[in-house]
XYZ file of C-alpha atoms in Angstrom:
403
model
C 108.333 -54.999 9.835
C 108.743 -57.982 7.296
C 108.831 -61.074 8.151
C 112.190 -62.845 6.073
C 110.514 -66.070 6.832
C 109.605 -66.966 2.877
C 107.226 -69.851 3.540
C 105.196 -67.376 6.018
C 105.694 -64.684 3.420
C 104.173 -66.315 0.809
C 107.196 -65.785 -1.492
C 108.061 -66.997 -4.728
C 110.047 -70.495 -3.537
C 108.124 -73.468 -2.937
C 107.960 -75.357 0.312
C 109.948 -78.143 1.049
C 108.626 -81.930 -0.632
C 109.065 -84.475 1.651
C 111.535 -87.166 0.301
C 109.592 -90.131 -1.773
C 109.164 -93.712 0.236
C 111.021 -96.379 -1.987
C 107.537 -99.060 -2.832
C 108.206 -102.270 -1.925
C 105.526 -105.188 -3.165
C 102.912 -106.352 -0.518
C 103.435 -109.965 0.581
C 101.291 -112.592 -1.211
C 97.781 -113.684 0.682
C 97.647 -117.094 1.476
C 93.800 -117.086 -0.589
C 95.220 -115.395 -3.681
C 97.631 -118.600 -4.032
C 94.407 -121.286 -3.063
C 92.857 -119.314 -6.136
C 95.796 -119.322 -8.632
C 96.374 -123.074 -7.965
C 93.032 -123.764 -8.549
C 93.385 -121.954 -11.859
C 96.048 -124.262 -12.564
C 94.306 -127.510 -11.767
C 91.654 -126.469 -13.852
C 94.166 -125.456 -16.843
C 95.883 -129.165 -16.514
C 92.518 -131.244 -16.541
C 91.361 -129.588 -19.772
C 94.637 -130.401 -21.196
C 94.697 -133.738 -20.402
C 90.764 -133.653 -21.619
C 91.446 -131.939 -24.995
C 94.635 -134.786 -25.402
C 92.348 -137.474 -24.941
C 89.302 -136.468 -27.320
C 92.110 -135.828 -29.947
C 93.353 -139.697 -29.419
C 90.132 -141.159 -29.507
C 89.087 -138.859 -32.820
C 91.815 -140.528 -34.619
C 91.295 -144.198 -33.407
C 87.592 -143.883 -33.924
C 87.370 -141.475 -37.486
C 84.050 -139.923 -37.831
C 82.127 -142.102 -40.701
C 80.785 -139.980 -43.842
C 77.014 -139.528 -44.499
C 76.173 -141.701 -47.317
C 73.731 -139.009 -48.978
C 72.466 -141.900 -51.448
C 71.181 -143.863 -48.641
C 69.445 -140.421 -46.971
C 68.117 -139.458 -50.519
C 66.750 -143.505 -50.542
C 64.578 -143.282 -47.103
C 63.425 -140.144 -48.091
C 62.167 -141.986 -51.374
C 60.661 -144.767 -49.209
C 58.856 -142.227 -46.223
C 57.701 -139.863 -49.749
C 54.109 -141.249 -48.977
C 54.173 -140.871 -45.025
C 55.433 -137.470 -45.678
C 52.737 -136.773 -47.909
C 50.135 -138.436 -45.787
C 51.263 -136.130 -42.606
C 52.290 -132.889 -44.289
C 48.717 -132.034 -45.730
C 47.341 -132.109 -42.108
C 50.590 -130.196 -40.728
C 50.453 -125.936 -39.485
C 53.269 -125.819 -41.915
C 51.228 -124.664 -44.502
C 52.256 -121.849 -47.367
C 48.442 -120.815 -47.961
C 49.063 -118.197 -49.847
C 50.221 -121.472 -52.775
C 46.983 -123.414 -51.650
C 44.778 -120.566 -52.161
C 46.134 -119.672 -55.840
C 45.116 -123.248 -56.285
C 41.709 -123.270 -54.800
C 40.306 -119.419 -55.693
C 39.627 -120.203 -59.618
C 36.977 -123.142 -58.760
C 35.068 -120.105 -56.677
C 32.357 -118.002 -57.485
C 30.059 -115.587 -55.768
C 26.994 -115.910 -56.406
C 24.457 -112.998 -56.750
C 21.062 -112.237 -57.975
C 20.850 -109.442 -60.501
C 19.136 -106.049 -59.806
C 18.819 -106.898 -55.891
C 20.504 -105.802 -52.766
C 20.432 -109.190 -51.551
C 23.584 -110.762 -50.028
C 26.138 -111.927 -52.745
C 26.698 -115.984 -51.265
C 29.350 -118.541 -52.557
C 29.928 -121.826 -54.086
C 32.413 -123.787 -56.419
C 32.599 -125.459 -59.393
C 32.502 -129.506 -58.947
C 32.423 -130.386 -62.731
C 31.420 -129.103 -66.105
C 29.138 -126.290 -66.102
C 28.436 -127.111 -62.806
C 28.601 -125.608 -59.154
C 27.389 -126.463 -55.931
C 25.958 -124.238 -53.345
C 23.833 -123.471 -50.223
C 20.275 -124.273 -50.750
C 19.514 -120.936 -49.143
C 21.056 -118.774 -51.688
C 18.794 -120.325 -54.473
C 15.274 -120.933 -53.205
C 13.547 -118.107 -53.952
C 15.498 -115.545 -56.326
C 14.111 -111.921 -56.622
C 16.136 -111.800 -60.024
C 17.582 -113.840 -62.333
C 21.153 -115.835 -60.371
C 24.713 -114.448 -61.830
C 28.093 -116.472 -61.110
C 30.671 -114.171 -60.930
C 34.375 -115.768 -61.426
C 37.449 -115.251 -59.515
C 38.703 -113.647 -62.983
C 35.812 -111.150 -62.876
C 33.934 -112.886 -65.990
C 30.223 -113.311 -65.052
C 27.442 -116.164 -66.544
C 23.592 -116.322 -66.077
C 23.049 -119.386 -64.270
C 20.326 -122.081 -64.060
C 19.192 -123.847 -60.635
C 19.584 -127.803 -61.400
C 17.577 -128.492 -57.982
C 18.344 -128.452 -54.311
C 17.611 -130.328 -50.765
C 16.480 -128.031 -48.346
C 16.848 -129.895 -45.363
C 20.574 -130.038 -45.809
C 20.727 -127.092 -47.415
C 22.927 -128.147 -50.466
C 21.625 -127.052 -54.187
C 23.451 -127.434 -57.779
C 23.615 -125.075 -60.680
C 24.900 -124.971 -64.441
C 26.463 -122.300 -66.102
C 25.238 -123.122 -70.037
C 28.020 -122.700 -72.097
C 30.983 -121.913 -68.934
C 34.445 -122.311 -70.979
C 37.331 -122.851 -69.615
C 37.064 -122.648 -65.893
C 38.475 -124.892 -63.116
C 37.020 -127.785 -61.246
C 37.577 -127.878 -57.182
C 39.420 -130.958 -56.540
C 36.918 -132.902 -53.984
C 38.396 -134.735 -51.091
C 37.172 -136.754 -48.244
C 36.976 -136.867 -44.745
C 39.159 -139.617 -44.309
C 42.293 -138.574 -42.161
C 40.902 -135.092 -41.178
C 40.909 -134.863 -37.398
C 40.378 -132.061 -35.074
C 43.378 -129.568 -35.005
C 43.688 -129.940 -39.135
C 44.286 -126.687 -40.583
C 41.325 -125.757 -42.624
C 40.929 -122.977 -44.581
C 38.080 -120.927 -46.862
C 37.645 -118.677 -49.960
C 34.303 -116.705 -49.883
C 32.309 -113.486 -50.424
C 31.783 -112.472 -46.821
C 30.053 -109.166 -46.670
C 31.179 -109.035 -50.830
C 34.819 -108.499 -50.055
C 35.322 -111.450 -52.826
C 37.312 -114.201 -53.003
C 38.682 -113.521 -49.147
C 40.364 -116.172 -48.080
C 40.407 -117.142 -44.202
C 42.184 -119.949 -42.008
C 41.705 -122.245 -38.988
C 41.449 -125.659 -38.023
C 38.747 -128.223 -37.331
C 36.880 -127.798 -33.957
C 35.257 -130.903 -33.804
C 33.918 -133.205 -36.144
C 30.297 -134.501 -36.266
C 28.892 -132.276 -34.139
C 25.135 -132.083 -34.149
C 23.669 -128.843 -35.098
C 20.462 -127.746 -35.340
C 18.926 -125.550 -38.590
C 15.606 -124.063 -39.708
C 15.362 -125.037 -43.500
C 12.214 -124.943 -45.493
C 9.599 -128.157 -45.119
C 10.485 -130.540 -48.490
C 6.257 -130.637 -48.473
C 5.438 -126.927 -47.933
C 7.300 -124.156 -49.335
C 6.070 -122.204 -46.911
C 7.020 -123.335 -43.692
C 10.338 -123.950 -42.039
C 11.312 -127.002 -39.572
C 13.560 -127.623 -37.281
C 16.361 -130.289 -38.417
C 19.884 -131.328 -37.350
C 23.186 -132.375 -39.519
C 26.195 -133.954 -38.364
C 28.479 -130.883 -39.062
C 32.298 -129.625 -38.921
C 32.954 -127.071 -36.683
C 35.740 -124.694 -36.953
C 36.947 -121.780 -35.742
C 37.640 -120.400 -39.454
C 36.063 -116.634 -39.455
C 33.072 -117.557 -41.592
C 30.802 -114.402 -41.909
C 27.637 -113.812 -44.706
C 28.509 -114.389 -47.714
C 30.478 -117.236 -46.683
C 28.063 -119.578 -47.075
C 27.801 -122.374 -49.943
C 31.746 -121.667 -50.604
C 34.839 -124.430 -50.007
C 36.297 -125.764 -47.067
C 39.437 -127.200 -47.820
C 42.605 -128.564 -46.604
C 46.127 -127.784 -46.481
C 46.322 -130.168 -49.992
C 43.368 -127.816 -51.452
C 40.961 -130.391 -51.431
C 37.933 -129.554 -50.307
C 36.595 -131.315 -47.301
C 33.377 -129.369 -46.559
C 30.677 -127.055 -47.618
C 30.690 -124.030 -45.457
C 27.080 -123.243 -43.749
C 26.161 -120.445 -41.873
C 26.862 -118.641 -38.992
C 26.050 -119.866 -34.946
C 22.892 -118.395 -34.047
C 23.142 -116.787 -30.601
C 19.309 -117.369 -29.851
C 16.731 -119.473 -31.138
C 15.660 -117.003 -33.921
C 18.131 -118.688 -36.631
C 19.182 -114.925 -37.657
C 22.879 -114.942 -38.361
C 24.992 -112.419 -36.056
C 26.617 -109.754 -38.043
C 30.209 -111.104 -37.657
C 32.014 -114.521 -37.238
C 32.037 -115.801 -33.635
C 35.272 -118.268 -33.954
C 32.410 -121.189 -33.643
C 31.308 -121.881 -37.411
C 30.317 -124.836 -39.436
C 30.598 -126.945 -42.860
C 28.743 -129.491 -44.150
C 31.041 -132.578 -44.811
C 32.281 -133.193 -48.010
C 30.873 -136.758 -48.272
C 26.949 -135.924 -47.998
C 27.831 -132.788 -49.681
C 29.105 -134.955 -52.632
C 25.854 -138.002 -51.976
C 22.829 -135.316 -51.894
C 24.926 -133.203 -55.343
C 25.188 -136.262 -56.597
C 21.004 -137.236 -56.645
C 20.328 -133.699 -57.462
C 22.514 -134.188 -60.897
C 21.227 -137.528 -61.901
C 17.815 -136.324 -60.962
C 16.948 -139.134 -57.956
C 14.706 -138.677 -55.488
C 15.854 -137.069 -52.311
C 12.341 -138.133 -50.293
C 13.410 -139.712 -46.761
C 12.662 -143.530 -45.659
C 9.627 -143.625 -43.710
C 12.044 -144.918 -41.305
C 13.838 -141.724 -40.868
C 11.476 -139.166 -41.689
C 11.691 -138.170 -37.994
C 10.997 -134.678 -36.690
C 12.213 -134.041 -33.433
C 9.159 -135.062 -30.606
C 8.865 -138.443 -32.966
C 12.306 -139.525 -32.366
C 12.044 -138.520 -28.587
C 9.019 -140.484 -28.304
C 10.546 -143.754 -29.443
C 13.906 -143.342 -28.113
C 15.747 -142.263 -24.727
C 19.306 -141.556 -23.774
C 20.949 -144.161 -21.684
C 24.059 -145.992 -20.620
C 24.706 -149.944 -20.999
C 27.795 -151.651 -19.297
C 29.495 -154.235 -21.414
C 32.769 -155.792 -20.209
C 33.258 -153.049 -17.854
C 32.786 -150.528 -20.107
C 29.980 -147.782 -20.396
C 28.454 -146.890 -23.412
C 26.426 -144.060 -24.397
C 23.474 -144.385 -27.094
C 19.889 -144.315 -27.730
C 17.221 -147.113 -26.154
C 14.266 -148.327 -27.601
C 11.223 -147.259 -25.958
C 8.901 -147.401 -28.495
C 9.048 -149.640 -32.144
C 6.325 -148.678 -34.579
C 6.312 -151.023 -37.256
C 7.006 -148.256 -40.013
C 10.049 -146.988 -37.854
C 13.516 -147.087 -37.223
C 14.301 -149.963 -34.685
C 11.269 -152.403 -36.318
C 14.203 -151.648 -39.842
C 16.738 -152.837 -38.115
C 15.173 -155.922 -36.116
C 15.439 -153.924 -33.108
C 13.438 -154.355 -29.799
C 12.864 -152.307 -27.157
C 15.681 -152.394 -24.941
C 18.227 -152.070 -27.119
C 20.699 -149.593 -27.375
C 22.008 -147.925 -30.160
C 25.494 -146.560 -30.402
C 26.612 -145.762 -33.813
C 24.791 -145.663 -36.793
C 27.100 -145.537 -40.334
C 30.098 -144.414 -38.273
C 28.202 -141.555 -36.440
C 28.303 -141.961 -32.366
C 24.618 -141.438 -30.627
C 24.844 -140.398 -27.312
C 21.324 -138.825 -27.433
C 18.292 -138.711 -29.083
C 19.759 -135.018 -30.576
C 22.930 -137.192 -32.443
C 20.550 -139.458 -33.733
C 18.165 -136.984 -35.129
C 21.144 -135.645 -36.720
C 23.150 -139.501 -37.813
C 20.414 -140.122 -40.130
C 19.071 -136.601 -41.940
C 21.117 -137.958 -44.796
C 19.651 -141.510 -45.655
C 17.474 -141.621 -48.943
C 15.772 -144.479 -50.279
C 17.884 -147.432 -51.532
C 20.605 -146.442 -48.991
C 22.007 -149.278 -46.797
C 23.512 -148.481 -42.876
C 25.412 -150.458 -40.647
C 24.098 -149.835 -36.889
C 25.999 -151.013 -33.466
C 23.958 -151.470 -30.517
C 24.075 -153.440 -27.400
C 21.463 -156.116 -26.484
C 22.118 -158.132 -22.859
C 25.258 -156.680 -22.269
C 27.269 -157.446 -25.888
C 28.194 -155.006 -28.148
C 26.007 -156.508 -32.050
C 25.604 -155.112 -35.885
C 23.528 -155.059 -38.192
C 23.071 -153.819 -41.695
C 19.809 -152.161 -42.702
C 18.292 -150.915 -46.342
C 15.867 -148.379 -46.846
């Protein structure tokens, strides 16, 4: 039997809706109006804010920059500037290398496998390189320009104990002098930079910044009085982090004006065997420019480069007429050398010295220890005159010496 009951049937009519509820809005919470009258406050201070800026604006008018009087200090700080910007990390080295690269060579000996070096040209027909590179050629020396042309060239002499040597190109036309600074206002941090031969990738350039200046550093260089030996001696140096690897050596060190400031030596030595490590360590050094120019400048007008009796030193002399030590002046400590010893053809009888006395600076170079000493005056020559600062019963004196 059917059921007539459609909505149990499952018939075609759907069931009944139920009727709709009429929506009615909820009732405001008492936070939601705290919130929209804070909105409001906020709204009205601005206002009043905005109103106010716009009233002082016009009372107070903005006054124009007077671009004459900005172009004028510029004028006035142009030397400043140009004092500070040389020394800055703002540097576009790519334009101070296209400057610097046609004063360098490489230098090489012909028909040998020995390591291609570096120098630069200081005047005409004339470069300056590492002492090294020159003192015993297995074939005659070629320069080889940074535009590929290459001259025969002649050794004009050398120094071997710091390692600086000249040569002349007969007959070089046309090429460009390095423009020679000094190493007044270069302090540690100045960006440095270098154009060399290392491992005869030429002209490579390579960038840093001074480490420290004057650092003592020992070398082996061949005896002035035997050809065939090698001593120990020590430089006051600049050390920088610039990678410096061989074929490096003899080239520029210059600054962020492309003057250059130093001579770049070889590599740190890891042991005492003065071989050079096959790669740059980040500790390197240069010879500065100003003994670099002094010795360069004896070689070319053929002077003598003999030491002073006075400071042709080797390293168990020095130690056996001086000692490190400390002397208080005005409650101050300073650092230097005493006089243990003063042999009338030495250093401290020079100077008036007596033993006692402590020396702290010699021509501008500090001498905590015997080692900075040994190293302050490997660049006197006869006829030379130094100033040296030393303390004697607790004050700080001068005096001015001549070898």
């Amino acid at each position: 039997m059917l059921n007539d009951d459609p909505a149990v049937d499952g018939g075609e009519q759907p069931p009944a809706r139920r009727p709709h509820r009429a929506y009615r809005q909820p009732a405001a919470k008492p936070s939601s109006l705290r919130s929209l009258g804070i909105v409001l406050l906020i709204a009205l201070v601005l206002a009043i804010s905005h109103a106010a800026v716009a009233v002082y604006v016009q009372n107070n008018p903005i006054p124009q920059l007077n671009y004459a009087n900005l172009s004028h200090r510029l004028v006035d700080n142009a030397n400043d500037l140009e004092a500070i910007s040389p020394r800055s990390t703002c540097i576009r080295w790519s334009a101070v290398a296209e400057k610097v690269q046609p004063s360098v060579v490489a230098i090489s000996q012909e028909d040998s496998s020995v390591q291609t070096e570096s120098g630069f040209i200081i005047g005409d027909e004339l470069i300056v390189t590492s002492y090294r590179t020159v003192q015993a050629p297995e074939g005659k020396l070629v320069a080889t320009f940074s535009d590929n042309r290459a001259r025969y060239v002649e050794v004009v002499g050398g120094d071997s104990l710091t390692d600086i040597a000249v040569l002349r190109v007969p007959g070089m036309p046309n090429y460009t002098p390095a423009i020679v600074g000094t190493m007044q206002g270069i302090n540690v941090g100045a960006p440095v930079a270098t154009i060399g031969n290392p491992y005869n990738y030429r002209f490579s350039l390579s960038t840093g910044v001074v480490s420290k200046l004057n650092r003592p550093h020992w070398q082996s260089v061949q005896d002035p009085a035997n050809s065939e030996e090698y001593v120990w001696t020590a430089l006051p140096v600049i050390q920088t982090d610039t990678a410096i690897n061989p074929g490096s050596r003899g080239g520029p060190l210059f600054d962020g004006k492309g003057e250059v400031v130093g001579m770049v030596m070889g590599l740190h030595s890891l042991d005492d065997t003065d071989v050079e490590p096959l790669g740059s360590s980040g500790l390197n050094f240069a010879l500065p420019i100003d003994l670099v120019k002094k010795v360069s400048d004896r070689i070319i007008a053929e002077q003598s480069l003999e030491r002073p009796a006075a400071v042709a030193y080797d390293y168990d002399t020095i130690n056996a007429e001086f000692e490190e030590n400390a002397h208080e002046v005005g409650g101050e400590l300073f650092s230097g050398v005493q006089v243990i010893s003063a042999p009338a053809d030495g250093l401290a009888a020079l100077a008036q010295l007596v033993e006692g006395d402590l020396i702290i600076r010699i021509d501008g170079y500090d001498t905590p220890s015997t080692f900075a000493l040994f190293a302050a005056i490997s660049g006197f020559f006869d006829g030379d005159t130094a100033t040296i600062h030393y303390v004697r019963e607790g004050e700080v004196q001068e005096t001015t010496v001549q070898f």
